[in-house]
Amino acid sequence: MFKALSEFVSTHYGRYILLIDEYDIPFISIHLAEWDIKTKKAAQGIIKLLFQTMFKDNDNLLKGLLFGVFEVPLTELGSGANNIKEIRMIPSEESDIQSSILAATHPHSGNGLDALTDSFWFNTNEVKLMLDQSAKTHPAIGTYKSFILATIKEWYNGYYIGCFRCKYNPWSVSSFIETLCSILSQAEPPTSGFQMQAITQSAARAFWVTTGTTGLIEAQIDKHRAQFVSLAKRLLCDYEHCKTLDPQHFEGTYEPVPWLPRGST
């Protein structure tokens, strides 16, 4: 079926670029499935044949781009894909899990393939641009932009992508702005900062937690429990220490909100 579709697209539009999102999910599902070894190998064979059809044996393909959360070495798994260049969002010079996580505090310089990591997720300017666009139909967003941006920072900021810090989760930011606009469309325009504060806070929620499975993470925690316990203790200690620091110590601090009482931020 894919070969027929590929030939049809190529005939009418020329060679194409194939984009695959969450390519790692089939491999994770097979790994976590309660199947016997024979069934798992058969499933991996199906995935291998699919990748061979899409990438290796496809004369109609110009290039392929795959996105995934967990790194799956396709060539080692015998997927049938070759000539792959990996672009990692977080450096992992060490093979063990704890060192890979802690490596985020020692990011790469951004050279070579890592230079593309700034293309992942939103930066502050892009979030501001989204708010400016939304303010055209909902003026209250422009009036209270500083507080709304501070709320977005508090909920969805702080991700490390390679050498770039303070990136925003795109799905969460987009969902938050969409929810905020929906609330403003259904309610009377806010007449005070405190009304807008309540509306903004009601729009904020953990949108991303329902978008994926945690099965592989749970399996890794069980496998490396001692390392994760040690890491969790360190994170908690660092958190308690950070609470005592001046807010200006942190990169990407909140902008002042003039209509709120002192200390409200």
mmCIF file of C-alpha atoms in Angstrom:
data_model
loop_
_atom_site.group_PDB
_atom_site.id
_atom_site.type_symbol
_atom_site.label_atom_id
_atom_site.label_comp_id
_atom_site.label_asym_id
_atom_site.label_seq_id
_atom_site.Cartn_x
_atom_site.Cartn_y
_atom_site.Cartn_z
ATOM 1 C CA MET A 1 0.000 0.000 0.000
ATOM 2 C CA PHE A 2 2.798 2.426 0.843
ATOM 3 C CA LYS A 3 4.611 1.685 -2.412
ATOM 4 C CA ALA A 4 1.462 2.485 -4.399
ATOM 5 C CA LEU A 5 0.906 5.712 -2.439
ATOM 6 C CA SER A 6 4.566 6.677 -2.845
ATOM 7 C CA GLU A 7 4.455 6.187 -6.621
ATOM 8 C CA PHE A 8 1.211 8.194 -6.870
ATOM 9 C CA VAL A 9 2.648 11.158 -4.932
ATOM 10 C CA SER A 10 5.908 11.061 -6.880
ATOM 11 C CA THR A 11 4.121 10.942 -10.240
ATOM 12 C CA HIS A 12 1.952 13.968 -9.478
ATOM 13 C CA TYR A 13 4.263 16.082 -7.308
ATOM 14 C CA GLY A 14 7.802 14.750 -7.744
ATOM 15 C CA ARG A 15 10.156 13.308 -5.126
ATOM 16 C CA TYR A 16 9.000 14.154 -1.629
ATOM 17 C CA ILE A 17 10.233 14.603 1.953
ATOM 18 C CA LEU A 18 8.779 12.080 4.411
ATOM 19 C CA LEU A 19 8.125 13.325 7.971
ATOM 20 C CA ILE A 20 7.453 10.819 10.771
ATOM 21 C CA ASP A 21 6.545 11.968 14.267
ATOM 22 C CA GLU A 22 7.038 9.754 17.352
ATOM 23 C CA TYR A 23 8.926 7.134 15.391
ATOM 24 C CA ASP A 24 10.107 5.653 18.691
ATOM 25 C CA ILE A 25 6.602 4.698 19.879
ATOM 26 C CA PRO A 26 6.386 1.352 17.974
ATOM 27 C CA PHE A 27 9.739 0.255 19.403
ATOM 28 C CA ILE A 28 8.728 1.283 22.921
ATOM 29 C CA SER A 29 5.373 -0.475 22.610
ATOM 30 C CA ILE A 30 7.079 -3.703 21.516
ATOM 31 C CA HIS A 31 9.628 -3.407 24.334
ATOM 32 C CA LEU A 32 6.956 -2.918 27.013
ATOM 33 C CA ALA A 33 4.494 -5.477 25.616
ATOM 34 C CA GLU A 34 3.933 -8.633 27.653
ATOM 35 C CA TRP A 35 4.762 -10.848 24.684
ATOM 36 C CA ASP A 36 7.123 -13.761 24.303
ATOM 37 C CA ILE A 37 10.458 -13.273 22.515
ATOM 38 C CA LYS A 38 9.193 -14.848 19.289
ATOM 39 C CA THR A 39 6.252 -12.441 19.059
ATOM 40 C CA LYS A 40 8.458 -9.430 19.810
ATOM 41 C CA LYS A 41 10.919 -10.423 17.072
ATOM 42 C CA ALA A 42 8.038 -10.852 14.628
ATOM 43 C CA ALA A 43 6.757 -7.361 15.498
ATOM 44 C CA GLN A 44 10.231 -5.895 15.086
ATOM 45 C CA GLY A 45 10.396 -7.588 11.676
ATOM 46 C CA ILE A 46 7.235 -5.748 10.610
ATOM 47 C CA ILE A 47 8.715 -2.412 11.693
ATOM 48 C CA LYS A 48 11.963 -3.262 9.893
ATOM 49 C CA LEU A 49 10.099 -4.008 6.658
ATOM 50 C CA LEU A 50 8.115 -0.771 6.981
ATOM 51 C CA PHE A 51 11.260 1.342 7.407
ATOM 52 C CA GLN A 52 12.921 -0.448 4.494
ATOM 53 C CA THR A 53 9.914 0.325 2.298
ATOM 54 C CA MET A 54 9.706 3.962 3.364
ATOM 55 C CA PHE A 55 13.371 4.891 3.385
ATOM 56 C CA LYS A 56 15.913 2.383 2.101
ATOM 57 C CA ASP A 57 14.181 0.982 -0.979
ATOM 58 C CA ASN A 58 12.178 4.086 -1.937
ATOM 59 C CA ASP A 59 13.413 5.786 -5.124
ATOM 60 C CA ASN A 60 10.625 8.366 -4.831
ATOM 61 C CA LEU A 61 11.981 9.714 -1.533
ATOM 62 C CA LEU A 62 14.130 12.849 -1.440
ATOM 63 C CA LYS A 63 14.816 12.910 2.308
ATOM 64 C CA GLY A 64 13.302 11.601 5.510
ATOM 65 C CA LEU A 65 12.998 13.325 8.885
ATOM 66 C CA LEU A 66 12.048 11.413 12.029
ATOM 67 C CA PHE A 67 11.115 12.886 15.412
ATOM 68 C CA GLY A 68 11.061 11.014 18.693
ATOM 69 C CA VAL A 69 11.340 11.499 22.439
ATOM 70 C CA PHE A 70 13.520 8.497 23.220
ATOM 71 C CA GLU A 71 16.631 7.762 21.229
ATOM 72 C CA VAL A 72 16.233 4.569 19.185
ATOM 73 C CA PRO A 73 19.391 3.559 17.273
ATOM 74 C CA LEU A 74 17.707 2.477 14.063
ATOM 75 C CA THR A 75 20.738 0.899 12.428
ATOM 76 C CA GLU A 76 21.519 -1.191 15.517
ATOM 77 C CA LEU A 77 17.940 -2.434 15.711
ATOM 78 C CA GLY A 78 18.078 -3.576 12.109
ATOM 79 C CA SER A 79 15.311 -1.215 11.039
ATOM 80 C CA GLY A 80 16.475 -1.180 7.453
ATOM 81 C CA ALA A 81 17.288 2.541 7.502
ATOM 82 C CA ASN A 82 20.837 3.723 6.948
ATOM 83 C CA ASN A 83 22.825 6.934 6.399
ATOM 84 C CA ILE A 84 21.179 8.478 9.464
ATOM 85 C CA LYS A 85 22.364 11.703 11.071
ATOM 86 C CA GLU A 86 21.221 12.238 14.652
ATOM 87 C CA ILE A 87 20.356 15.652 16.071
ATOM 88 C CA ARG A 88 20.161 15.410 19.866
ATOM 89 C CA MET A 89 18.318 17.899 22.001
ATOM 90 C CA ILE A 90 20.293 16.994 25.137
ATOM 91 C CA PRO A 91 23.935 15.836 25.057
ATOM 92 C CA SER A 92 24.625 12.405 26.520
ATOM 93 C CA GLU A 93 28.330 11.682 26.549
ATOM 94 C CA GLU A 94 27.780 9.194 29.366
ATOM 95 C CA SER A 95 25.800 6.034 28.806
ATOM 96 C CA ASP A 96 24.249 5.740 32.263
ATOM 97 C CA ILE A 97 20.920 7.442 32.881
ATOM 98 C CA GLN A 98 21.914 9.671 35.781
ATOM 99 C CA SER A 99 24.876 11.158 33.904
ATOM 100 C CA SER A 100 22.689 11.727 30.849
ATOM 101 C CA ILE A 101 20.199 13.713 32.912
ATOM 102 C CA LEU A 102 22.858 15.695 34.722
ATOM 103 C CA ALA A 103 24.590 16.403 31.392
ATOM 104 C CA ALA A 104 21.845 18.956 30.730
ATOM 105 C CA THR A 105 23.676 21.278 33.148
ATOM 106 C CA HIS A 106 26.763 21.101 30.917
ATOM 107 C CA PRO A 107 25.293 21.834 27.473
ATOM 108 C CA HIS A 108 27.151 21.693 24.185
ATOM 109 C CA SER A 109 28.433 24.830 22.498
ATOM 110 C CA GLY A 110 25.811 24.633 19.769
ATOM 111 C CA ASN A 111 28.192 23.767 16.951
ATOM 112 C CA GLY A 112 27.589 21.219 14.184
ATOM 113 C CA LEU A 113 24.346 19.274 14.427
ATOM 114 C CA ASP A 114 23.684 20.790 17.856
ATOM 115 C CA ALA A 115 23.341 24.201 16.194
ATOM 116 C CA LEU A 116 19.853 23.153 15.034
ATOM 117 C CA THR A 117 18.595 22.600 18.573
ATOM 118 C CA ASP A 118 17.428 26.221 18.819
ATOM 119 C CA SER A 119 14.778 25.294 16.257
ATOM 120 C CA PHE A 120 13.081 23.043 18.827
ATOM 121 C CA TRP A 121 10.366 24.463 21.076
ATOM 122 C CA PHE A 122 9.524 28.150 21.578
ATOM 123 C CA ASN A 123 11.753 30.936 22.813
ATOM 124 C CA THR A 124 10.577 34.040 24.682
ATOM 125 C CA ASN A 125 10.284 36.209 21.568
ATOM 126 C CA GLU A 126 8.066 33.628 19.860
ATOM 127 C CA VAL A 127 5.771 33.461 22.898
ATOM 128 C CA LYS A 128 5.524 37.264 22.953
ATOM 129 C CA LEU A 129 4.656 37.223 19.251
ATOM 130 C CA MET A 130 1.838 34.732 19.903
ATOM 131 C CA LEU A 131 0.462 36.983 22.639
ATOM 132 C CA ASP A 132 0.660 40.016 20.337
ATOM 133 C CA GLN A 133 -1.293 38.165 17.659
ATOM 134 C CA SER A 134 -3.917 37.051 20.190
ATOM 135 C CA ALA A 135 -4.241 40.620 21.489
ATOM 136 C CA LYS A 136 -5.616 41.710 18.096
ATOM 137 C CA THR A 137 -8.865 39.865 18.858
ATOM 138 C CA HIS A 138 -8.640 39.991 22.671
ATOM 139 C CA PRO A 139 -7.264 43.417 23.735
ATOM 140 C CA ALA A 140 -7.085 42.372 27.404
ATOM 141 C CA ILE A 141 -4.159 40.110 26.496
ATOM 142 C CA GLY A 142 -2.208 43.152 25.321
ATOM 143 C CA THR A 143 -3.154 45.188 28.381
ATOM 144 C CA TYR A 144 -2.011 42.517 30.837
ATOM 145 C CA LYS A 145 0.684 40.970 28.677
ATOM 146 C CA SER A 146 3.406 41.173 31.341
ATOM 147 C CA PHE A 147 1.428 39.128 33.869
ATOM 148 C CA ILE A 148 0.297 36.607 31.250
ATOM 149 C CA LEU A 149 3.904 36.115 30.135
ATOM 150 C CA ALA A 150 4.987 35.682 33.756
ATOM 151 C CA THR A 151 2.315 32.998 34.184
ATOM 152 C CA ILE A 152 3.501 31.215 31.033
ATOM 153 C CA LYS A 153 7.073 31.329 32.349
ATOM 154 C CA GLU A 154 6.015 29.900 35.680
ATOM 155 C CA TRP A 155 4.130 26.986 34.109
ATOM 156 C CA TYR A 156 5.887 26.128 30.850
ATOM 157 C CA ASN A 157 9.378 27.674 30.885
ATOM 158 C CA GLY A 158 12.712 26.263 32.047
ATOM 159 C CA TYR A 159 13.474 23.487 29.548
ATOM 160 C CA TYR A 160 17.049 22.865 28.436
ATOM 161 C CA ILE A 161 17.472 22.073 24.732
ATOM 162 C CA GLY A 162 21.164 21.453 24.053
ATOM 163 C CA CYS A 163 22.984 24.714 24.825
ATOM 164 C CA PHE A 164 19.761 26.742 24.832
ATOM 165 C CA ARG A 165 17.968 27.397 28.114
ATOM 166 C CA CYS A 166 14.557 28.634 29.144
ATOM 167 C CA LYS A 167 12.673 27.153 26.174
ATOM 168 C CA TYR A 168 8.881 26.759 26.220
ATOM 169 C CA ASN A 169 6.810 23.649 25.582
ATOM 170 C CA PRO A 170 4.933 24.437 22.316
ATOM 171 C CA TRP A 171 1.862 22.285 22.993
ATOM 172 C CA SER A 172 1.392 23.682 26.480
ATOM 173 C CA VAL A 173 1.864 27.319 25.437
ATOM 174 C CA SER A 174 -0.469 26.955 22.440
ATOM 175 C CA SER A 175 -3.092 25.175 24.542
ATOM 176 C CA PHE A 176 -2.833 27.809 27.287
ATOM 177 C CA ILE A 177 -3.310 30.719 24.855
ATOM 178 C CA GLU A 178 -6.182 28.923 23.127
ATOM 179 C CA THR A 179 -7.865 28.274 26.495
ATOM 180 C CA LEU A 180 -7.289 31.862 27.613
ATOM 181 C CA CYS A 181 -8.827 33.239 24.403
ATOM 182 C CA SER A 182 -11.785 30.903 24.783
ATOM 183 C CA ILE A 183 -12.440 32.105 28.337
ATOM 184 C CA LEU A 184 -12.156 35.758 27.297
ATOM 185 C CA SER A 185 -14.601 35.169 24.429
ATOM 186 C CA GLN A 186 -17.235 33.767 26.779
ATOM 187 C CA ALA A 187 -16.870 36.272 29.635
ATOM 188 C CA GLU A 188 -17.254 40.003 30.088
ATOM 189 C CA PRO A 189 -14.031 41.946 29.444
ATOM 190 C CA PRO A 190 -12.009 42.184 32.679
ATOM 191 C CA THR A 191 -12.208 45.583 34.361
ATOM 192 C CA SER A 192 -9.269 45.137 36.730
ATOM 193 C CA GLY A 193 -5.925 43.422 36.936
ATOM 194 C CA PHE A 194 -7.160 41.049 39.610
ATOM 195 C CA GLN A 195 -9.994 39.855 37.356
ATOM 196 C CA MET A 196 -7.499 39.210 34.567
ATOM 197 C CA GLN A 197 -5.226 37.447 37.042
ATOM 198 C CA ALA A 198 -8.023 35.054 37.979
ATOM 199 C CA ILE A 199 -8.876 34.407 34.321
ATOM 200 C CA THR A 200 -5.232 33.782 33.429
ATOM 201 C CA GLN A 201 -4.639 31.418 36.314
ATOM 202 C CA SER A 202 -7.808 29.472 35.472
ATOM 203 C CA ALA A 203 -6.437 28.883 31.942
ATOM 204 C CA ALA A 204 -3.120 27.466 33.184
ATOM 205 C CA ARG A 205 -2.905 23.705 33.628
ATOM 206 C CA ALA A 206 -0.583 20.787 32.887
ATOM 207 C CA PHE A 207 -1.615 20.237 29.264
ATOM 208 C CA TRP A 208 1.332 18.046 28.292
ATOM 209 C CA VAL A 209 0.927 15.309 30.891
ATOM 210 C CA THR A 210 -1.889 13.686 28.925
ATOM 211 C CA THR A 211 -0.060 13.543 25.581
ATOM 212 C CA GLY A 212 2.163 10.492 26.045
ATOM 213 C CA THR A 213 2.934 7.307 27.909
ATOM 214 C CA THR A 214 5.281 7.047 30.882
ATOM 215 C CA GLY A 215 5.783 3.300 30.557
ATOM 216 C CA LEU A 216 9.420 3.426 29.474
ATOM 217 C CA ILE A 217 10.311 5.981 32.137
ATOM 218 C CA GLU A 218 8.697 3.817 34.815
ATOM 219 C CA ALA A 219 10.617 0.785 33.577
ATOM 220 C CA GLN A 220 13.902 2.713 33.712
ATOM 221 C CA ILE A 221 13.152 3.962 37.233
ATOM 222 C CA ASP A 222 12.573 0.380 38.368
ATOM 223 C CA LYS A 223 15.799 -0.729 36.688
ATOM 224 C CA HIS A 224 17.940 2.121 38.075
ATOM 225 C CA ARG A 225 16.054 2.884 41.287
ATOM 226 C CA ALA A 226 19.120 3.729 43.387
ATOM 227 C CA GLN A 227 20.333 6.310 40.861
ATOM 228 C CA PHE A 228 16.915 7.919 40.594
ATOM 229 C CA VAL A 229 16.519 8.112 44.370
ATOM 230 C CA SER A 230 19.918 9.793 44.633
ATOM 231 C CA LEU A 231 19.039 12.205 41.823
ATOM 232 C CA ALA A 232 15.644 13.021 43.361
ATOM 233 C CA LYS A 233 17.309 13.849 46.697
ATOM 234 C CA ARG A 234 19.765 16.137 44.934
ATOM 235 C CA LEU A 235 16.981 17.905 43.039
ATOM 236 C CA LEU A 236 15.009 18.468 46.235
ATOM 237 C CA CYS A 237 18.056 19.855 48.020
ATOM 238 C CA ASP A 238 18.805 22.179 45.102
ATOM 239 C CA TYR A 239 15.165 23.300 45.079
ATOM 240 C CA GLU A 240 15.228 24.181 48.785
ATOM 241 C CA HIS A 241 18.461 26.095 48.235
ATOM 242 C CA CYS A 242 17.082 27.986 45.233
ATOM 243 C CA LYS A 243 14.047 29.159 47.205
ATOM 244 C CA THR A 244 16.379 31.218 49.427
ATOM 245 C CA LEU A 245 18.071 32.998 46.504
ATOM 246 C CA ASP A 246 17.183 36.405 45.142
ATOM 247 C CA PRO A 247 14.883 36.060 42.063
ATOM 248 C CA GLN A 248 17.353 38.127 40.001
ATOM 249 C CA HIS A 249 19.802 35.236 40.407
ATOM 250 C CA PHE A 250 17.897 33.229 37.813
ATOM 251 C CA GLU A 251 18.054 33.568 34.049
ATOM 252 C CA GLY A 252 14.821 34.678 32.417
ATOM 253 C CA THR A 253 13.362 36.328 35.542
ATOM 254 C CA TYR A 254 9.815 37.625 35.573
ATOM 255 C CA GLU A 255 9.008 41.064 34.264
ATOM 256 C CA PRO A 256 7.503 43.411 36.873
ATOM 257 C CA VAL A 257 3.728 43.571 36.961
ATOM 258 C CA PRO A 258 2.911 47.171 37.925
ATOM 259 C CA TRP A 259 -0.755 46.641 38.799
ATOM 260 C CA LEU A 260 -0.110 43.874 41.337
ATOM 261 C CA PRO A 261 0.778 44.536 44.989
ATOM 262 C CA ARG A 262 4.476 44.346 45.801
ATOM 263 C CA GLY A 263 5.581 40.754 46.277
ATOM 264 C CA SER A 264 2.602 39.244 44.423
ATOM 265 C CA THR A 265 4.803 37.817 41.655
#
